[in-house]
PDB file of C-alpha atoms in Angstrom:
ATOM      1  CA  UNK A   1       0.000   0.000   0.000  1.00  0.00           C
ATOM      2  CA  UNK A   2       2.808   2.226   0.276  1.00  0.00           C
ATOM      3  CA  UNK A   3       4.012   2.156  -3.110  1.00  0.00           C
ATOM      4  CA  UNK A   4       3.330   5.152  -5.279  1.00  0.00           C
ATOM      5  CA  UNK A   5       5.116   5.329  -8.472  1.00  0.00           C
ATOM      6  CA  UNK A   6       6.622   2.454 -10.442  1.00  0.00           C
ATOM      7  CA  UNK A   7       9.531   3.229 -13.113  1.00  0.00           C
ATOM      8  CA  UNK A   8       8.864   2.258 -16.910  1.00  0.00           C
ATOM      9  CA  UNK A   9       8.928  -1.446 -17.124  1.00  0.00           C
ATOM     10  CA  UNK A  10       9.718  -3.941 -20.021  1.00  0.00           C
ATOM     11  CA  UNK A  11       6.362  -6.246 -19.499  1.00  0.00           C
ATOM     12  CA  UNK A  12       6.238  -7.016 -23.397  1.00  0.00           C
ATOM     13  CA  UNK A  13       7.155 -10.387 -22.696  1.00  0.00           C
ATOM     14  CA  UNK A  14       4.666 -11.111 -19.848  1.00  0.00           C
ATOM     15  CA  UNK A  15       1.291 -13.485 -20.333  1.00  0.00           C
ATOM     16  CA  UNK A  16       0.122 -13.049 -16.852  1.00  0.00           C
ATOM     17  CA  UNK A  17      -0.503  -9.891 -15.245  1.00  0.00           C
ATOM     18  CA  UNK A  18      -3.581 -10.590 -13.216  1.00  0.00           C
ATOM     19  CA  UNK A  19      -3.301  -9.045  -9.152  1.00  0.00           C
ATOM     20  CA  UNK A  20      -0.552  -7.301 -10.436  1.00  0.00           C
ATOM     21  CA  UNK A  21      -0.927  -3.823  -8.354  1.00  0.00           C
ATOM     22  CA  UNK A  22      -3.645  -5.508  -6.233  1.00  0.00           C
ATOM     23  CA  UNK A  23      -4.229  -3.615  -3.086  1.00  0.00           C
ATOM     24  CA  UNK A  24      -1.790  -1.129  -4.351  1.00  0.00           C
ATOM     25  CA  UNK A  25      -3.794   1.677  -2.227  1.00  0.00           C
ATOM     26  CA  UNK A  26      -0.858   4.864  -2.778  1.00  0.00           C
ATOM     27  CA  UNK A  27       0.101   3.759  -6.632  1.00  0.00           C
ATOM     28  CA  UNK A  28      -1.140   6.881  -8.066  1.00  0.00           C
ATOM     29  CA  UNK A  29       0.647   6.461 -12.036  1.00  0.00           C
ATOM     30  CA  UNK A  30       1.151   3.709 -14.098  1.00  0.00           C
ATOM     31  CA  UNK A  31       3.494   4.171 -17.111  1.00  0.00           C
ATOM     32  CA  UNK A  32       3.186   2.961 -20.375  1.00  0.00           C
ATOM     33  CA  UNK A  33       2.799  -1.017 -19.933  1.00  0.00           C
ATOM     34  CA  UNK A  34       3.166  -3.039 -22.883  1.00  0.00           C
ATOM     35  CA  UNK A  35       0.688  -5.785 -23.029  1.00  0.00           C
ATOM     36  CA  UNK A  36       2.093  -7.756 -26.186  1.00  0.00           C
ATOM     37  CA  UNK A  37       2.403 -10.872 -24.516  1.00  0.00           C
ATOM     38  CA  UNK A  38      -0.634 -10.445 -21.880  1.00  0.00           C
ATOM     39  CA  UNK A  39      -3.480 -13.187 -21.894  1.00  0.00           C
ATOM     40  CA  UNK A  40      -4.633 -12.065 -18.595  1.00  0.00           C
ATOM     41  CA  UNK A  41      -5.010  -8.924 -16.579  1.00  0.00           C
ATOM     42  CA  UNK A  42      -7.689  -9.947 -14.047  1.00  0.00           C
ATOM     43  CA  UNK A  43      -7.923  -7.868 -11.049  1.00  0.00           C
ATOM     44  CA  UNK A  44      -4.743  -6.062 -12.500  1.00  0.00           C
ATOM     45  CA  UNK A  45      -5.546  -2.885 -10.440  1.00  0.00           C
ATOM     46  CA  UNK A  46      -7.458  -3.702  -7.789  1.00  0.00           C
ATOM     47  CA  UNK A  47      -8.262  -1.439  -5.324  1.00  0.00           C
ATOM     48  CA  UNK A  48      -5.510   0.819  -6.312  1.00  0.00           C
ATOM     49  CA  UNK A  49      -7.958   3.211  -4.705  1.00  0.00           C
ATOM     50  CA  UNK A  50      -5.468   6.503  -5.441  1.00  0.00           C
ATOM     51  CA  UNK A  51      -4.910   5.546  -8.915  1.00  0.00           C
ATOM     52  CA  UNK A  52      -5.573   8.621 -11.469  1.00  0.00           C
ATOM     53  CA  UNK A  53      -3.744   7.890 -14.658  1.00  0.00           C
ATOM     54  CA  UNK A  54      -2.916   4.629 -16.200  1.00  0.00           C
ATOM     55  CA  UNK A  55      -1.370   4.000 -19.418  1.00  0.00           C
ATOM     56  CA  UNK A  56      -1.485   0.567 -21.341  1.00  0.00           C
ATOM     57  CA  UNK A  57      -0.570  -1.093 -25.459  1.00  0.00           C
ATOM     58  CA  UNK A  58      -0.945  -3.891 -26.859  1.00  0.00           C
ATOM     59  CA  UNK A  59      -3.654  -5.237 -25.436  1.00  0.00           C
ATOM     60  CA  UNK A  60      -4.812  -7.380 -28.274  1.00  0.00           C
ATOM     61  CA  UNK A  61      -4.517 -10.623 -26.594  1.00  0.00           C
ATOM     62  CA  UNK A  62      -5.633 -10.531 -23.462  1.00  0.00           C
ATOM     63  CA  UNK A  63      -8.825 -12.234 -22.721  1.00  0.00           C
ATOM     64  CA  UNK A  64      -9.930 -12.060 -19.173  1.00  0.00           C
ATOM     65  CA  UNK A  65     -10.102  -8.305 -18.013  1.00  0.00           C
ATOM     66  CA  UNK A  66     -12.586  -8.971 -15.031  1.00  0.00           C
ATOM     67  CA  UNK A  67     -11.814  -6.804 -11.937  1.00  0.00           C
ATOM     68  CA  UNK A  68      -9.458  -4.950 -13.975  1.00  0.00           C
ATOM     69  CA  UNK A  69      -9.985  -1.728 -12.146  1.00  0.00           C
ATOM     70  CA  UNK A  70     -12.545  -2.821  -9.309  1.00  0.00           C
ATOM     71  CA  UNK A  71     -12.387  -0.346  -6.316  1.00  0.00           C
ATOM     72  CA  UNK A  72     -10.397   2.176  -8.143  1.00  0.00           C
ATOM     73  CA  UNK A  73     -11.718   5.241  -6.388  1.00  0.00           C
ATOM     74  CA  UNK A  74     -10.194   8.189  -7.455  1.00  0.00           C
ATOM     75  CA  UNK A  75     -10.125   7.035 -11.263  1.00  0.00           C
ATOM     76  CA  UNK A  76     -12.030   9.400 -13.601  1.00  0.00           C
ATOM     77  CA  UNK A  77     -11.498   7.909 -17.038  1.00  0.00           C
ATOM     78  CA  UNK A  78      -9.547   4.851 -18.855  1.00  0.00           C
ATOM     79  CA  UNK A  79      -7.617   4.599 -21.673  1.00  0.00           C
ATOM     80  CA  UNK A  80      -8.613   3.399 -24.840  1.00  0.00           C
ATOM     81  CA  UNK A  81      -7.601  -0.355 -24.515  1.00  0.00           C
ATOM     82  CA  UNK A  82      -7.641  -2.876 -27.378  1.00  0.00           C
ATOM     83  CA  UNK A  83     -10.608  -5.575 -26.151  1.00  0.00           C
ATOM     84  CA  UNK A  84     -11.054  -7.563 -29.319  1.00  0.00           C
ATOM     85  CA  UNK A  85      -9.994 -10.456 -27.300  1.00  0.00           C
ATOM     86  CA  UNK A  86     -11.346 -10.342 -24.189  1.00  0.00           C
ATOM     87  CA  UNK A  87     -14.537 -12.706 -23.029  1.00  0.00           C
ATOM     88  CA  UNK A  88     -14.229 -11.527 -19.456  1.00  0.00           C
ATOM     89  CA  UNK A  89     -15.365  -8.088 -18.307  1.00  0.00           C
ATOM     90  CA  UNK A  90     -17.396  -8.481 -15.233  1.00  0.00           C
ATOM     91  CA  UNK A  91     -16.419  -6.817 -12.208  1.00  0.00           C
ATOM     92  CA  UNK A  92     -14.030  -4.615 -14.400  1.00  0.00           C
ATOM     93  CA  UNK A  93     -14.955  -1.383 -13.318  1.00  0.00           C
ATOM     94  CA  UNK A  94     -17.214  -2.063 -10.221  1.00  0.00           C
ATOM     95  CA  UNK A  95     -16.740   0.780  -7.115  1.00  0.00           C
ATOM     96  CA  UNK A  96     -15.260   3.139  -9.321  1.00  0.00           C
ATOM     97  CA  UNK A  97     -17.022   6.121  -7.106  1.00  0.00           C
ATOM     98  CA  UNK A  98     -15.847   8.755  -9.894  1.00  0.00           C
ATOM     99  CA  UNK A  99     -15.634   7.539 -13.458  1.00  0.00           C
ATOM    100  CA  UNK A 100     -17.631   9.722 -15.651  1.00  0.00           C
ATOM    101  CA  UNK A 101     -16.181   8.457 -18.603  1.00  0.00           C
ATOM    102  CA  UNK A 102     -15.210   5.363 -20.602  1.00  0.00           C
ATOM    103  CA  UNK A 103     -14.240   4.880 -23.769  1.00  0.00           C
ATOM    104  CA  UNK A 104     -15.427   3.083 -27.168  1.00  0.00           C
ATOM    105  CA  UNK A 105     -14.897  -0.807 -25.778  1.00  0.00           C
ATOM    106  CA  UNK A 106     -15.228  -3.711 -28.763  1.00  0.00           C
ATOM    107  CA  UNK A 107     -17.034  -6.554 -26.837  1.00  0.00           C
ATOM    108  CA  UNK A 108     -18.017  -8.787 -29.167  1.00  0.00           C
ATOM    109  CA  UNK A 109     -16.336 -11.597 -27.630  1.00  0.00           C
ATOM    110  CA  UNK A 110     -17.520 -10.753 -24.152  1.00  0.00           C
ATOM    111  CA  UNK A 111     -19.143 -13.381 -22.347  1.00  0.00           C
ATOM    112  CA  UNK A 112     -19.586 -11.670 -18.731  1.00  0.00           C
ATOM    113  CA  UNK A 113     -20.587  -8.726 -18.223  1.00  0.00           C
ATOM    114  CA  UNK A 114     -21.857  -9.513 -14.844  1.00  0.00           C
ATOM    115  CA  UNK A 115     -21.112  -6.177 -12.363  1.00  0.00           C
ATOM    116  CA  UNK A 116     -19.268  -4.487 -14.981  1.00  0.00           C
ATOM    117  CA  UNK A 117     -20.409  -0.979 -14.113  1.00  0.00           C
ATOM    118  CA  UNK A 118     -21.781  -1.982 -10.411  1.00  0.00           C
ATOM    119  CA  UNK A 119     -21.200   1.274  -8.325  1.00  0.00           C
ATOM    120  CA  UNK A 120     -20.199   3.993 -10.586  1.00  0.00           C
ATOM    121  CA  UNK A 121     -22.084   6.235  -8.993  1.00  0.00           C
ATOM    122  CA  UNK A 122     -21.067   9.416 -11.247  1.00  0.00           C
ATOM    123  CA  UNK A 123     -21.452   7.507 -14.518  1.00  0.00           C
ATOM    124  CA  UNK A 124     -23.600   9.522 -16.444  1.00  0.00           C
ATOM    125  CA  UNK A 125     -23.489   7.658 -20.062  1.00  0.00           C
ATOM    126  CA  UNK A 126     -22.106   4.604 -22.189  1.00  0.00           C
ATOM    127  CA  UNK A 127     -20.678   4.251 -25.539  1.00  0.00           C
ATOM    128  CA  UNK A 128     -22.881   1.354 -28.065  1.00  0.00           C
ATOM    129  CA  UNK A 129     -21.324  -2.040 -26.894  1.00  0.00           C
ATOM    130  CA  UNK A 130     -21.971  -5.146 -28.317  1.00  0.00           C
ATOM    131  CA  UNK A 131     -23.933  -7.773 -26.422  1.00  0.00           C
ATOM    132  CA  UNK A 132     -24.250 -10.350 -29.386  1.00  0.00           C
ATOM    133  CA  UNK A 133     -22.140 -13.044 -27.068  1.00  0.00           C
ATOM    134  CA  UNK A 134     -22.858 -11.709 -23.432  1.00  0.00           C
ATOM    135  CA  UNK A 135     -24.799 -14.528 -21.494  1.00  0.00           C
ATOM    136  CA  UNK A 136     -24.414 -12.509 -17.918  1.00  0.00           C
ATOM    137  CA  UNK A 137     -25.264  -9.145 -16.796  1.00  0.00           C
ATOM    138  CA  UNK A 138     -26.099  -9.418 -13.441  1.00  0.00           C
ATOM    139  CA  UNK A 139     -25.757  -6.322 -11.573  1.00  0.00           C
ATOM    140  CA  UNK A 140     -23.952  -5.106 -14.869  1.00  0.00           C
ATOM    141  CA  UNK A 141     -25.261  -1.381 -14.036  1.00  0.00           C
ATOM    142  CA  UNK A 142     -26.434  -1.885  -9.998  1.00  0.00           C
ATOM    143  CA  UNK A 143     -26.687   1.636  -8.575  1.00  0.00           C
ATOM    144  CA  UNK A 144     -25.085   3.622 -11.225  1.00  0.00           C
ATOM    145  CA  UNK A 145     -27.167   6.626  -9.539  1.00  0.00           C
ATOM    146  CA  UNK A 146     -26.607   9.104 -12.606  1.00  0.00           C
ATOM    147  CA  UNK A 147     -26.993   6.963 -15.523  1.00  0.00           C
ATOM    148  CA  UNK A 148     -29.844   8.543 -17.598  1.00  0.00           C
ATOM    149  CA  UNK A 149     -29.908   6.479 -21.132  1.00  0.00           C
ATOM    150  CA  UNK A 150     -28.032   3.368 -21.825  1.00  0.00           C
ATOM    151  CA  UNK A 151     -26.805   1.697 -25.073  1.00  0.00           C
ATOM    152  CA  UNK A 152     -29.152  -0.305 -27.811  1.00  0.00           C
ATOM    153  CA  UNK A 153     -29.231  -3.645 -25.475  1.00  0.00           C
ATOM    154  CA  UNK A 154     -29.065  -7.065 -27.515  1.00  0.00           C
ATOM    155  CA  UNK A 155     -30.582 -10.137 -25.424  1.00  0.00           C
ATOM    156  CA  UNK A 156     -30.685 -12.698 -27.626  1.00  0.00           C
ATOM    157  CA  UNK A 157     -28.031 -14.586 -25.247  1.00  0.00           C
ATOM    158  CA  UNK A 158     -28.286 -13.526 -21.816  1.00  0.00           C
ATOM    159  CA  UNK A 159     -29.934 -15.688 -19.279  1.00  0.00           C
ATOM    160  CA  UNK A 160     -28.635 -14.101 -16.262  1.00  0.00           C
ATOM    161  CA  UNK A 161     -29.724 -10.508 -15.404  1.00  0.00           C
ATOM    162  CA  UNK A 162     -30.374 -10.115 -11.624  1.00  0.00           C
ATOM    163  CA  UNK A 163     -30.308  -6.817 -10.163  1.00  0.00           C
ATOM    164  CA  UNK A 164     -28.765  -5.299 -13.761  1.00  0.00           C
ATOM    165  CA  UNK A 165     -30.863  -2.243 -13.269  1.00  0.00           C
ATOM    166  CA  UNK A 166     -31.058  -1.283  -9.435  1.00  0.00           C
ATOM    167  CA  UNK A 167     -30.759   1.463  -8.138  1.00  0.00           C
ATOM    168  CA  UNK A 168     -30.576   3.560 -11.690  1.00  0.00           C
ATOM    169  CA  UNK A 169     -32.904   6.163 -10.145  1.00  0.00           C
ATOM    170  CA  UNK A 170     -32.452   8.686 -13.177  1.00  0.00           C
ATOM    171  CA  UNK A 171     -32.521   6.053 -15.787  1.00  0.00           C
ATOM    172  CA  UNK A 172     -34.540   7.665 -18.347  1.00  0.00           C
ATOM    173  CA  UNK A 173     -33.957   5.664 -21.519  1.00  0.00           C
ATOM    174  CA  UNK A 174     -33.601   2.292 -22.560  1.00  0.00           C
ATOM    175  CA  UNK A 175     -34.414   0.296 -25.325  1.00  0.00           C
ATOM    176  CA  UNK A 176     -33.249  -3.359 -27.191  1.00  0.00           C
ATOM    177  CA  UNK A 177     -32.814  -4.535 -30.277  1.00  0.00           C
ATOM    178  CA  UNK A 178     -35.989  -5.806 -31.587  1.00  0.00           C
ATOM    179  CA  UNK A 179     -34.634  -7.653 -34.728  1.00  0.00           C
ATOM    180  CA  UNK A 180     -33.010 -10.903 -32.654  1.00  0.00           C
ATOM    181  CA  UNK A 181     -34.941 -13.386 -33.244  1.00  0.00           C
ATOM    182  CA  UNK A 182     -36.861 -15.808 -30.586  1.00  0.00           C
ATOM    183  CA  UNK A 183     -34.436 -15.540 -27.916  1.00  0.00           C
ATOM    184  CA  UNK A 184     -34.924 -17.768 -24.554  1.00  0.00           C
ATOM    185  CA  UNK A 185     -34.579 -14.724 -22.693  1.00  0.00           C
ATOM    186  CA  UNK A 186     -35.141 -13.992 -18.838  1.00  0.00           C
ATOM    187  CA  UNK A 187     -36.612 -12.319 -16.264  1.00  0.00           C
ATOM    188  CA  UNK A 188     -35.535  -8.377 -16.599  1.00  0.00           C
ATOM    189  CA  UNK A 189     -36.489  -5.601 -13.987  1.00  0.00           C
ATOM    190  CA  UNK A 190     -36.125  -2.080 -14.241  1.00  0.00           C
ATOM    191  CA  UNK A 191     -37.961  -0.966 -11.108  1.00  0.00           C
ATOM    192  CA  UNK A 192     -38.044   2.320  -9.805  1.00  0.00           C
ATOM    193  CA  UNK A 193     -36.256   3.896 -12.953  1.00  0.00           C
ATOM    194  CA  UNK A 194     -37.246   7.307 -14.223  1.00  0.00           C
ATOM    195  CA  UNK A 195     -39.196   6.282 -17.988  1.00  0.00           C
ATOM    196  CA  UNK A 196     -41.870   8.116 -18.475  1.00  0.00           C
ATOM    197  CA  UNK A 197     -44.470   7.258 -20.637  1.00  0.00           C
ATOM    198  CA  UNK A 198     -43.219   8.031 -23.479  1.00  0.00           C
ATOM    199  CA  UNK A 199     -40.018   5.985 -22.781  1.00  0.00           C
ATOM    200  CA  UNK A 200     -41.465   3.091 -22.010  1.00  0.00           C
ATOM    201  CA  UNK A 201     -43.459   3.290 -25.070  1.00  0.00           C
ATOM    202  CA  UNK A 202     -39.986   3.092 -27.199  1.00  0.00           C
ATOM    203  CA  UNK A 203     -38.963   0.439 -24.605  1.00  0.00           C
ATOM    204  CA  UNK A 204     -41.902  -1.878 -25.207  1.00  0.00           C
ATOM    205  CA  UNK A 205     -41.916  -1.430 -28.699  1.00  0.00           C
ATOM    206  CA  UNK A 206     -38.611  -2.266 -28.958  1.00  0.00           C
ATOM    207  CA  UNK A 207     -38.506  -5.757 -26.968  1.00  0.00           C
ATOM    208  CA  UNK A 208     -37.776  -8.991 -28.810  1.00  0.00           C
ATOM    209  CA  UNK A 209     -40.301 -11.789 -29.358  1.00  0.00           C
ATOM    210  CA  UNK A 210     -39.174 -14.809 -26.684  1.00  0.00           C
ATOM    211  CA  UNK A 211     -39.176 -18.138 -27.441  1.00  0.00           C
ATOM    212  CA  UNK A 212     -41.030 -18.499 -24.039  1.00  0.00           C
ATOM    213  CA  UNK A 213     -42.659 -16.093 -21.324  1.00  0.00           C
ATOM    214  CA  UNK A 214     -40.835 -13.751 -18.978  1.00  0.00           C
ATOM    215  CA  UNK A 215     -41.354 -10.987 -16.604  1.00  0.00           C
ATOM    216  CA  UNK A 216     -40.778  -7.485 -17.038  1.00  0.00           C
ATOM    217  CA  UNK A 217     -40.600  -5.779 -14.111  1.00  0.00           C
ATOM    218  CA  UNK A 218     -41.634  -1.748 -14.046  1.00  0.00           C
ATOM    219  CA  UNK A 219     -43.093  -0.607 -11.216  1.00  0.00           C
ATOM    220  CA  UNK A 220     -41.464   2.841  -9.579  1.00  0.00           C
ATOM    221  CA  UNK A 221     -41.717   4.068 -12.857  1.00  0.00           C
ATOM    222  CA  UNK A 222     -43.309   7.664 -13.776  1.00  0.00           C
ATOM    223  CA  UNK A 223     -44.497   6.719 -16.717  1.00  0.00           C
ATOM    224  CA  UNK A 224     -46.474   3.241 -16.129  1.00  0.00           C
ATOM    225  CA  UNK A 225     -49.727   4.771 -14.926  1.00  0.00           C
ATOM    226  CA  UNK A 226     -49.969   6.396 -18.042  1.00  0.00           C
ATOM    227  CA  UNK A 227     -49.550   2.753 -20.275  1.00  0.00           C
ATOM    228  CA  UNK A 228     -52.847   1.678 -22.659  1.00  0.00           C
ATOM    229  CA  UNK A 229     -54.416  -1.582 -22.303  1.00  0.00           C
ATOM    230  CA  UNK A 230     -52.808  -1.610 -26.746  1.00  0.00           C
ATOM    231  CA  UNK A 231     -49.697  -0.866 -25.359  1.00  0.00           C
ATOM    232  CA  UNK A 232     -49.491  -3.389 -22.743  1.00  0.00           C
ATOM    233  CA  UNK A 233     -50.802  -5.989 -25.098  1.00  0.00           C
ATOM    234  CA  UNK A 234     -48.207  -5.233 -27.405  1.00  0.00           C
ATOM    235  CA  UNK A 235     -45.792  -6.283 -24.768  1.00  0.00           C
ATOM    236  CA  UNK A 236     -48.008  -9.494 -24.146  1.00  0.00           C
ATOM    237  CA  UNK A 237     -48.126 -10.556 -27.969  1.00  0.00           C
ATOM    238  CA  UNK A 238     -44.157 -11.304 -27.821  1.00  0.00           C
ATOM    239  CA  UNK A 239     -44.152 -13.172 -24.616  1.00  0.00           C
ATOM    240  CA  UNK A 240     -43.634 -10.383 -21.877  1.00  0.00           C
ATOM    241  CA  UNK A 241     -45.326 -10.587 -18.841  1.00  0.00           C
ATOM    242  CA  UNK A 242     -45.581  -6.984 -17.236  1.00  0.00           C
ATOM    243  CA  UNK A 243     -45.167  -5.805 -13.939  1.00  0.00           C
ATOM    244  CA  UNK A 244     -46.258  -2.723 -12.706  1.00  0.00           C
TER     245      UNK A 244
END
């Protein structure tokens, strides 16, 4: 904990650097790390709770990134890291009290994406990310407190999504890709969001059609007072059950 600068390091030929600054609470810099060799960068920074700059290349290769930056506290943005091979992102930026921002992320490959975001209380939006492969996303956005919209979100493989939503009190926006086709689906719940009627117009409108029946959870919502027995039928004719 009482390290807080680290000189310029040749890491190019290193596969594992997962838990390598754990608990590193007075690291407040991280050089240029090169990454060539890197699988694996799991829990890489965790808790590195003074951490304000960190500066990474070659990341092509590495495929778990889960934890990566989990209880970074003073962190306020991240580089732009090469994720084209990465399947594991959960946990990767969970308790990071003040990100506001994060950059364009390619997860395509991503399997987990469980807790991803869980915490970031000052996270305001998201770029597009690709959910084509994600199966988890439990928690993936619990109590980010000033989220207001969040990226087009693709379902057709999750089957884990617990708690995703909670505590996104100024959530106003949200929507999925209606084109996948016949998903399995599961349970989703966006309680006491902020959609108004309007929104959750777009939102029902956009669901998928399920290959069998699950819930949809809005109650807390502005907006669901204001929902027509046509519009809740709509939601009904592709295999959503609504609560409100």
């Amino acid at each position: 904990s009482s390290l807080i600068t680290i000189p310029l390091l040749d890491t190019a030929a290193v596969t594992v650097m997962t838990n390598m600054f754990y608990l590193c609470s007075g690291l407040t810099a991280v050089p240029g790390l090169d990454a060539a060799s890197a699988v694996s960068m799991s829990r890489m920074f965790y808790s590195c709770s003074s951490l304000v700059s960190v500066s990474l290349k070659n990341t092509a290769s590495v495929k778990s990134m889960d934890g990566m930056f989990s209880g970074c506290t003073s962190l306020t943005a991240i580089p732009l890291l090469d994720t084209s091979s990465v399947t594991d992102m959960s946990n990767m930026f969970q308790n990071c009290l003040h990100l506001v921002t994060v950059p364009p992320l390619n997860t395509a490959s991503v399997t987990n994406m469980g807790s991803m975001f869980g915490n970031c209380g000052r996270l305001r939006n998201l770029p597009q990310l690709n959910f084509s492969s994600v199966s988890k996303i439990s928690f993936m956005f619990n109590y980010c407190a000033r989220l207001v919209s969040l990226p087009q979100l693709d379902i057709r493989k999750v089957n884990e999504a617990g708690s995703a939503f909670e505590g996104c009190t100024r959530l106003v926006k949200v929507t999925f890709r209606p084109d996948v086709k016949s998903p399995a689906g599961c349970d989703l719940s966006l309680k006491d969001c902020s959609l108004g009627h309007a929104a959750l117009v777009e939102l029902l409108g956009s669901l998928p059609t399920l290959s069998s029946a699950k819930k949809l959870t809005l109650t807390g919502n502005p907006g669901t007072s204001a929902l027509t027995d046509a519009e809740k039928a709509a939601a009904a004719s592709k295999n959503w059950t609504l609560v409100l």
